[in-house]
C-alpha positions as a Python dict, from the first residue, in 0.01 Angstrom:
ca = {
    (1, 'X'): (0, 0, 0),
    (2, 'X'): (284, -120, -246),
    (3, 'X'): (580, -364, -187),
    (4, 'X'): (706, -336, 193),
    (5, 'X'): (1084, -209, 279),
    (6, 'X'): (1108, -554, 484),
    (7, 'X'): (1038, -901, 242),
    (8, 'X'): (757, -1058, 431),
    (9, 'X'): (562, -1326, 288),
    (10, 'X'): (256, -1269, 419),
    (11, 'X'): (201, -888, 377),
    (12, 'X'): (-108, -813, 211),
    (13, 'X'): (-37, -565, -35),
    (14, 'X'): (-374, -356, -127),
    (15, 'X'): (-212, -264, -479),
    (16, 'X'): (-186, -583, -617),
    (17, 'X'): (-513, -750, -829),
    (18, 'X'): (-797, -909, -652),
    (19, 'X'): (-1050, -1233, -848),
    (20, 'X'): (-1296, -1377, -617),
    (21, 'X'): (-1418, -1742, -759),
    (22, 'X'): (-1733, -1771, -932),
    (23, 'X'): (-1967, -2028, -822),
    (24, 'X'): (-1930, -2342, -1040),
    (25, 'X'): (-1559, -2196, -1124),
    (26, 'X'): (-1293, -2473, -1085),
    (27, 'X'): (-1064, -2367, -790),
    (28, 'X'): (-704, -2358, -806),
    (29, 'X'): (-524, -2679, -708),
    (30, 'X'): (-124, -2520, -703),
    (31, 'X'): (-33, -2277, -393),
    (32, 'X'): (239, -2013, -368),
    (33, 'X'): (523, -1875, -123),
    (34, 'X'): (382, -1549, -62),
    (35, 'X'): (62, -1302, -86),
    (36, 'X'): (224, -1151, -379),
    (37, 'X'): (310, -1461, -553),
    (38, 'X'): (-21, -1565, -532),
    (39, 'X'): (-268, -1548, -889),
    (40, 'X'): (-577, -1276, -848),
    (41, 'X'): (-822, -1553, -764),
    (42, 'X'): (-581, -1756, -477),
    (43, 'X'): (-541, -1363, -338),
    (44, 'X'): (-943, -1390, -332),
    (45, 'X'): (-958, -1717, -171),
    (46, 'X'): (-719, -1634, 59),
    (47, 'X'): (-869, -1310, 186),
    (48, 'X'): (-1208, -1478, 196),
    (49, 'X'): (-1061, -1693, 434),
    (50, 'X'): (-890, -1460, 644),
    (51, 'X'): (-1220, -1234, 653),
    (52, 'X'): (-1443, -1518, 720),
    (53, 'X'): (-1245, -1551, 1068),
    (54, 'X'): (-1106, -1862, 959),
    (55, 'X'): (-1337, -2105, 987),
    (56, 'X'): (-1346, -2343, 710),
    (57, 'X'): (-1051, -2571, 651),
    (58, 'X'): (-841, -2389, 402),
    (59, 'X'): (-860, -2555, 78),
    (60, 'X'): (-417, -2571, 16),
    (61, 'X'): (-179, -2599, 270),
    (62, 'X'): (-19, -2264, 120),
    (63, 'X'): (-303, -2022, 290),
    (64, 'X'): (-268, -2127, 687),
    (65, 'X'): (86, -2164, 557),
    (66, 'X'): (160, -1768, 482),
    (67, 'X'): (-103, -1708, 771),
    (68, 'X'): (206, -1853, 1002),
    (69, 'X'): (420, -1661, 814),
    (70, 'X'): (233, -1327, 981),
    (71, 'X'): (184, -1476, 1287),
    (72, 'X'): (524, -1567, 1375),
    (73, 'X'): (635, -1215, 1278),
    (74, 'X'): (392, -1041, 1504),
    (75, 'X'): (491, -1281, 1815),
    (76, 'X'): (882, -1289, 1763),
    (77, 'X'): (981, -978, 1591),
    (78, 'X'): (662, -713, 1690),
    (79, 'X'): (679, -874, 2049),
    (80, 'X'): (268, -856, 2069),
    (81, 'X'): (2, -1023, 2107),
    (82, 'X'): (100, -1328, 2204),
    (83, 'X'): (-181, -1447, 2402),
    (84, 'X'): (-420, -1319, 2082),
    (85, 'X'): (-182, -1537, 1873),
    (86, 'X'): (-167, -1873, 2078),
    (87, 'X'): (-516, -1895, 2116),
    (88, 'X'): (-583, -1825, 1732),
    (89, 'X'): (-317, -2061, 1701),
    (90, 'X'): (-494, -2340, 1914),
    (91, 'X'): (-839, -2284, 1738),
    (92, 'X'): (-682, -2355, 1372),
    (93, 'X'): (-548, -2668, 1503),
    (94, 'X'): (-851, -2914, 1422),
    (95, 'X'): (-850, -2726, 1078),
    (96, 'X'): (-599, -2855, 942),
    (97, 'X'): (-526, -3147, 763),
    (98, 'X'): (-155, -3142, 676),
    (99, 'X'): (86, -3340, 899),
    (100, 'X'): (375, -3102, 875),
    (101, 'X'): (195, -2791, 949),
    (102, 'X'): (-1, -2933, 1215),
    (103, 'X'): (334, -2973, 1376),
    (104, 'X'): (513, -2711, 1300),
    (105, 'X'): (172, -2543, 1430),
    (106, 'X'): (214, -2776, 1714),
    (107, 'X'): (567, -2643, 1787),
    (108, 'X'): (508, -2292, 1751),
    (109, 'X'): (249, -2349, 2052),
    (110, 'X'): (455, -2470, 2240),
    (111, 'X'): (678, -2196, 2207),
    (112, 'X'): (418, -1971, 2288),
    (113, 'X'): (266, -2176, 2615),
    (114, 'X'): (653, -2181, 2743),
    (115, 'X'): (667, -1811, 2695),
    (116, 'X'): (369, -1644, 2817),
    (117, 'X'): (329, -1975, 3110),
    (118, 'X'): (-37, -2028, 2987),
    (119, 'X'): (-291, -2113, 3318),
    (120, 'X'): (-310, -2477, 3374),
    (121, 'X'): (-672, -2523, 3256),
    (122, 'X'): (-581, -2381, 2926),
    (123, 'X'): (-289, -2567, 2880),
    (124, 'X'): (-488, -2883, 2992),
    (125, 'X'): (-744, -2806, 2705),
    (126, 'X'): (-480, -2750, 2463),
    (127, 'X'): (-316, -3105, 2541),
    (128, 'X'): (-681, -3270, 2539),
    (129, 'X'): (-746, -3160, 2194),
    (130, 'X'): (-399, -3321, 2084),
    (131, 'X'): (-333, -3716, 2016),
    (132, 'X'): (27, -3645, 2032),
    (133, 'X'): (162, -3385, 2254),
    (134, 'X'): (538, -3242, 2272),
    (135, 'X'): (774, -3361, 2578),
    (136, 'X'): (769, -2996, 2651),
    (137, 'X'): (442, -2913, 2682),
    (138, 'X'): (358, -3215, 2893),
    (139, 'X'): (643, -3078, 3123),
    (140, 'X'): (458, -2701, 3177),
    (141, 'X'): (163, -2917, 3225),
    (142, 'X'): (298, -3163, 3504),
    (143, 'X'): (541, -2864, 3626),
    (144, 'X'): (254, -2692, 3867),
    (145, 'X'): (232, -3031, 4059),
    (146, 'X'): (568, -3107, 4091),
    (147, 'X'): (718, -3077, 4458),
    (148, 'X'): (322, -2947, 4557),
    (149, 'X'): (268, -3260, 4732),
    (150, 'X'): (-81, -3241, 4538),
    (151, 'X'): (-193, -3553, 4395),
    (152, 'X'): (-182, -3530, 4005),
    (153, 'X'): (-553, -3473, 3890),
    (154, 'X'): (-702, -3747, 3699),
    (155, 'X'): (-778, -3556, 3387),
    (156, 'X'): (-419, -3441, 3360),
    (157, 'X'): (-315, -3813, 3444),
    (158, 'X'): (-499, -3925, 3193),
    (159, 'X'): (-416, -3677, 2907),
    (160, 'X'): (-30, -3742, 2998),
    (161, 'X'): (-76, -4144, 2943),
    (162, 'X'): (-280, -4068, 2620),
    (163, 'X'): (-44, -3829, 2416),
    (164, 'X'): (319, -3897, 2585),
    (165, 'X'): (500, -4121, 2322),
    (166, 'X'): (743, -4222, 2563),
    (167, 'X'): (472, -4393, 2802),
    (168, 'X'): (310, -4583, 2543),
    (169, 'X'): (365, -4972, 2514),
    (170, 'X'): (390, -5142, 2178),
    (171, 'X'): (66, -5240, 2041),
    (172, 'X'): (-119, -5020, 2251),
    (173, 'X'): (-486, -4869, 2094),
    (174, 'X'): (-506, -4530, 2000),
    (175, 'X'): (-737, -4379, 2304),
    (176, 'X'): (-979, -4085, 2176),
    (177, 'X'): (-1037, -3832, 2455),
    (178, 'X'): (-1369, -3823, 2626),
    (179, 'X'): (-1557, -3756, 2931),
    (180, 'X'): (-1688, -4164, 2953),
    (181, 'X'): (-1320, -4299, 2877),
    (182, 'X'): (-1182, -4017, 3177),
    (183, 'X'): (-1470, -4128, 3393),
    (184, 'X'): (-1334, -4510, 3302),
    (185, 'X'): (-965, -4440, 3405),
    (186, 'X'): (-1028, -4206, 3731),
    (187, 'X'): (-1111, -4500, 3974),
    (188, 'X'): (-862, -4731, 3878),
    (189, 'X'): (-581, -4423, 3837),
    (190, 'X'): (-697, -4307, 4238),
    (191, 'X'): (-720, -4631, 4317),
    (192, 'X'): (-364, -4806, 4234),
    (193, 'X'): (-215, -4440, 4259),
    (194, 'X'): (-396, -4429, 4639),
    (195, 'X'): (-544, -4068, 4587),
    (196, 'X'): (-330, -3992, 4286),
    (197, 'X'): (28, -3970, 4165),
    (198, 'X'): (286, -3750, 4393),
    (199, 'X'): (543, -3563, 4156),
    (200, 'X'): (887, -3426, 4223),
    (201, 'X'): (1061, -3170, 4027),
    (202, 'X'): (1344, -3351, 3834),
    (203, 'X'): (1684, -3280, 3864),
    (204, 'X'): (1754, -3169, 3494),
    (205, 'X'): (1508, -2963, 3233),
    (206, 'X'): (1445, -3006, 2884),
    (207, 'X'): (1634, -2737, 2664),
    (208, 'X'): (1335, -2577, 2361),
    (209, 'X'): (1413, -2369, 2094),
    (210, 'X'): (1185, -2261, 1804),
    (211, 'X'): (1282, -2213, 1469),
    (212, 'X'): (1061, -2022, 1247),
    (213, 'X'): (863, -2154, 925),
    (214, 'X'): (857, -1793, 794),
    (215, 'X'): (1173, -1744, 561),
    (216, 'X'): (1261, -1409, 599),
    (217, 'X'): (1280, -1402, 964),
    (218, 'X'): (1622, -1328, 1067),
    (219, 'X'): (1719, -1575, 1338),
    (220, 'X'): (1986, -1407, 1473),
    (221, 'X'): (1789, -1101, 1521),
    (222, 'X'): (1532, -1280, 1765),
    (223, 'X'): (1588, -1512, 2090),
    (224, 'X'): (1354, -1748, 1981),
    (225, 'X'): (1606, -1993, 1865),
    (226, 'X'): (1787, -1932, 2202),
    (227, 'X'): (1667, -2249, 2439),
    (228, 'X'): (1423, -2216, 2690),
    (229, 'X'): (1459, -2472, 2980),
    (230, 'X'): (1146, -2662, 3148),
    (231, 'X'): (1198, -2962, 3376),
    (232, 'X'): (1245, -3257, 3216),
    (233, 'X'): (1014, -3537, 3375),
    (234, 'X'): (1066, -3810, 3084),
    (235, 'X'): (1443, -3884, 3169),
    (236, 'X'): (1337, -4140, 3457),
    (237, 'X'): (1033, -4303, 3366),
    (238, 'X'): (1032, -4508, 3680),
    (239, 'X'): (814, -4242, 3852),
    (240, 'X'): (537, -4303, 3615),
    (241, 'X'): (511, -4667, 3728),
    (242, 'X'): (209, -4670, 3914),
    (243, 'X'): (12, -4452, 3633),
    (244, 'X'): (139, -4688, 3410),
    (245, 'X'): (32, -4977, 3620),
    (246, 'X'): (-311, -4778, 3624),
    (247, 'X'): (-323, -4688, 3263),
    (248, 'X'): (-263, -5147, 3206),
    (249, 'X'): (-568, -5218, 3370),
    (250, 'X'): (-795, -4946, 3211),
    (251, 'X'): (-718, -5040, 2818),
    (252, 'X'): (-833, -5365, 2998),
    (253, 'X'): (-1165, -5209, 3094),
    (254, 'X'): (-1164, -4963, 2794),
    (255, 'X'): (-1419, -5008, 2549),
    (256, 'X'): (-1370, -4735, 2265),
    (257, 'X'): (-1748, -4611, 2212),
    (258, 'X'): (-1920, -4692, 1935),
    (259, 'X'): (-2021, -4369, 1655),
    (260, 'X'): (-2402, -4394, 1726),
    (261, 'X'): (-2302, -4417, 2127),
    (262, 'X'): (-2166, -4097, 2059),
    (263, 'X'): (-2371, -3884, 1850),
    (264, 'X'): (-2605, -3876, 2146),
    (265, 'X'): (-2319, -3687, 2352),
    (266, 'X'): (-2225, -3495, 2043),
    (267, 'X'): (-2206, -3083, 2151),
    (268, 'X'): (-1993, -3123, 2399),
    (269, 'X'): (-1705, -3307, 2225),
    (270, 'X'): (-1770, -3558, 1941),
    (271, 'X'): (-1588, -3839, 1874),
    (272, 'X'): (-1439, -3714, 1550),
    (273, 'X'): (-1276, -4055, 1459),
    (274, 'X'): (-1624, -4223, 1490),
    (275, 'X'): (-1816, -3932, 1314),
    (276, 'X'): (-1598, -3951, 1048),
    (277, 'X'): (-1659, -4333, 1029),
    (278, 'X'): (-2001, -4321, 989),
    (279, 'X'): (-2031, -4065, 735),
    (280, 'X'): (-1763, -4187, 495),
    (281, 'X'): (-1882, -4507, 284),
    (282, 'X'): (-1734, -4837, 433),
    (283, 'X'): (-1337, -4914, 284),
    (284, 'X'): (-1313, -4590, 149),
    (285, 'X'): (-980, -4366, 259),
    (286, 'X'): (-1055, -4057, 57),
    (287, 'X'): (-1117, -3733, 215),
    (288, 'X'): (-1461, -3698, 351),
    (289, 'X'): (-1752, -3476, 155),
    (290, 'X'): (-2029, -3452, 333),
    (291, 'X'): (-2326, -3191, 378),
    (292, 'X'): (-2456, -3015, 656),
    (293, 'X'): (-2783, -3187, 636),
    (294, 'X'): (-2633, -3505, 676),
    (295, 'X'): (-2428, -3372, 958),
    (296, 'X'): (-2788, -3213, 1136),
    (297, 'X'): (-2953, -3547, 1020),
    (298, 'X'): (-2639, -3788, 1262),
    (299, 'X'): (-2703, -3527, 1510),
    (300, 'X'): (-3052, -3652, 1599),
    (301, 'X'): (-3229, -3299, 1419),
    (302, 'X'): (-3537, -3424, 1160),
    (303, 'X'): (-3398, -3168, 861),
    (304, 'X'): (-3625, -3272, 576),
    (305, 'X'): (-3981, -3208, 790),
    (306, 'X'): (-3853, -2975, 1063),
    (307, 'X'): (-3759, -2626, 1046),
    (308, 'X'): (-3431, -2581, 1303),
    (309, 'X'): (-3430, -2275, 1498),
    (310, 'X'): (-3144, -2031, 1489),
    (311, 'X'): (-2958, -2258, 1834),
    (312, 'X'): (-3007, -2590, 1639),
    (313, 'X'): (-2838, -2443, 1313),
    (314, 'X'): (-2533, -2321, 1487),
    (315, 'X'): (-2462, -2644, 1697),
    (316, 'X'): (-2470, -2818, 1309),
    (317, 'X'): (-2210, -2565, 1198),
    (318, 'X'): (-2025, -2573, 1498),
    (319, 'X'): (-1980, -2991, 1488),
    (320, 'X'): (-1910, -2924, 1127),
    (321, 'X'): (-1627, -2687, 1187),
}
């Protein structure tokens, strides 16, 4: 309720004027550095947002921006709820549409899996929904296998060859997770790997450190620029040979599916890329508009002469979110 004794970006102060957008109204296209350097009708955009749990794609980078902002303050300086963060953290993800906060999002993540040691299916679905995924977090990941004498599971096998940077080949194709390109690699990966691949802990670890977005966070105040050490499993990469040997002969076997092939498997994890694809007019590279009927319509649902129940109506907002 008025300015706060410490500066912080993202503090939503009550005081300050409040203009929620008219329909028809043009909507701002400019952002701002902070809640209360925001105009009265980004403040209502912004707490629409916020109250609507977050589940649109903000409309400027500035909003999931100064969300951060709060975030990172409650995780390194409060010292709670970092679990509540990290997932919140991991649903915004898909959201957004920004390169450079997706990383930095990306990043703070990873700060947060190191910290709190997520359980290994939940860092395995984090890394699945990721086409890129930090040295770091692959080495959490593989870490609970290492020196085991498990075989490495094929799903984790398979997300490690699809978002490691340092395995891929020149020239390779982009492969989009999915169940039928897993159920492709798993015989030829237990196969050539004979049961699966055997790790060992390495010898040396990988030094992380996370530096806040949020300006006014003191870094000498926190230990979150002080490095946290996980093993470091890229520095040889001659013990990935037979996964990569593996991985060689399934882009020979991989076929990436076809939109229409996968629309029929859509609710469990759509192939974004493709359902993109097929929505968006042929050559065009502008950002896709499309409507929920058309979304219901690729979905298989008859929306002009059918009335959807209540079940059918949320699987077409959740595929649209």
């Amino acid at each position: 309720n008025g300015e706060p004794t410490t500066p912080e970006p993202s503090c939503i102060d009550i005081t300050l004027p409040i203009d929620f957008p008219k329909q028809g109204e043009p909507l701002p296209v400019e952002g701002a550095e902070s809640y209360a350097g925001m105009t009265p009708l980004q403040r209502g955009i912004y707490l629409t947002w916020l109250a609507g749990s977050r589940i649109q794609p903000p409309l400027h980078m500035c909003y999931p921006s100064i969300w951060l902002y709060g975030i990172e303050r409650r995780t390194l300086i409060d010292k709670l709820d970092l679990g509540l963060c990290i997932n919140e953290a991991f649903r915004l993800l898909p959201l957004l549409r920004w390169e450079i906060l997706s990383d930095n999002l990306i990043n703070f993540v990873t700060w947060l899996a190191i910290k709190v040691w997520l359980p290994d299916e939940d860092l395995l679905a984090l890394c699945r929904r990721l086409n890129k995924v930090p040295e770091g977090l692959l080495g959490i990941l593989l870490n609970s296998y290492a020196n085991s004498l498990l075989p490495l599971p094929s799903a984790v096998a398979f997300t490690l060859m699809r978002t490691c940077e340092k395995l891929h080949r020149e020239g390779e194709p982009q492969v989009i997770d999915s169940n039928e390109a897993l159920a492709t690699f798993t015989p030829i990966y237990k196969d050539i790997c004979k049961g699966g691949l055997i790790l060992t802990k390495p010898e040396n670890t990988l030094k992380i450190a996370y530096t806040p977005t949020n300006p006014t966070i003191d870094l000498e105040k926190i230990k979150a620029n002080t490095p946290v050490e996980v093993p470091n499993f890229f520095e040889k990469l001659e013990i990935f040979k037979p996964l990569l040997d593996s991985w060689e002969v399934f882009l020979t076997a991989y076929k990436a599916p076809e939109p229409e092939i996968n629309l029929a498997n859509i609710g469990e994890r759509p192939d974004l890329e493709g359902f993109i694809k097929t929505l968006r007019p042929e050559g065009s590279d502008l950002p896709l508009l499309t409507t929920l009927d058309k979304i219901g319509r690729l979905m298989g649902f008859d929306t002009k002469s059918q009335k959807l129940n209540g079940k059918e109506r949320k699987a077409i907002v959740d595929t649209a979110d």
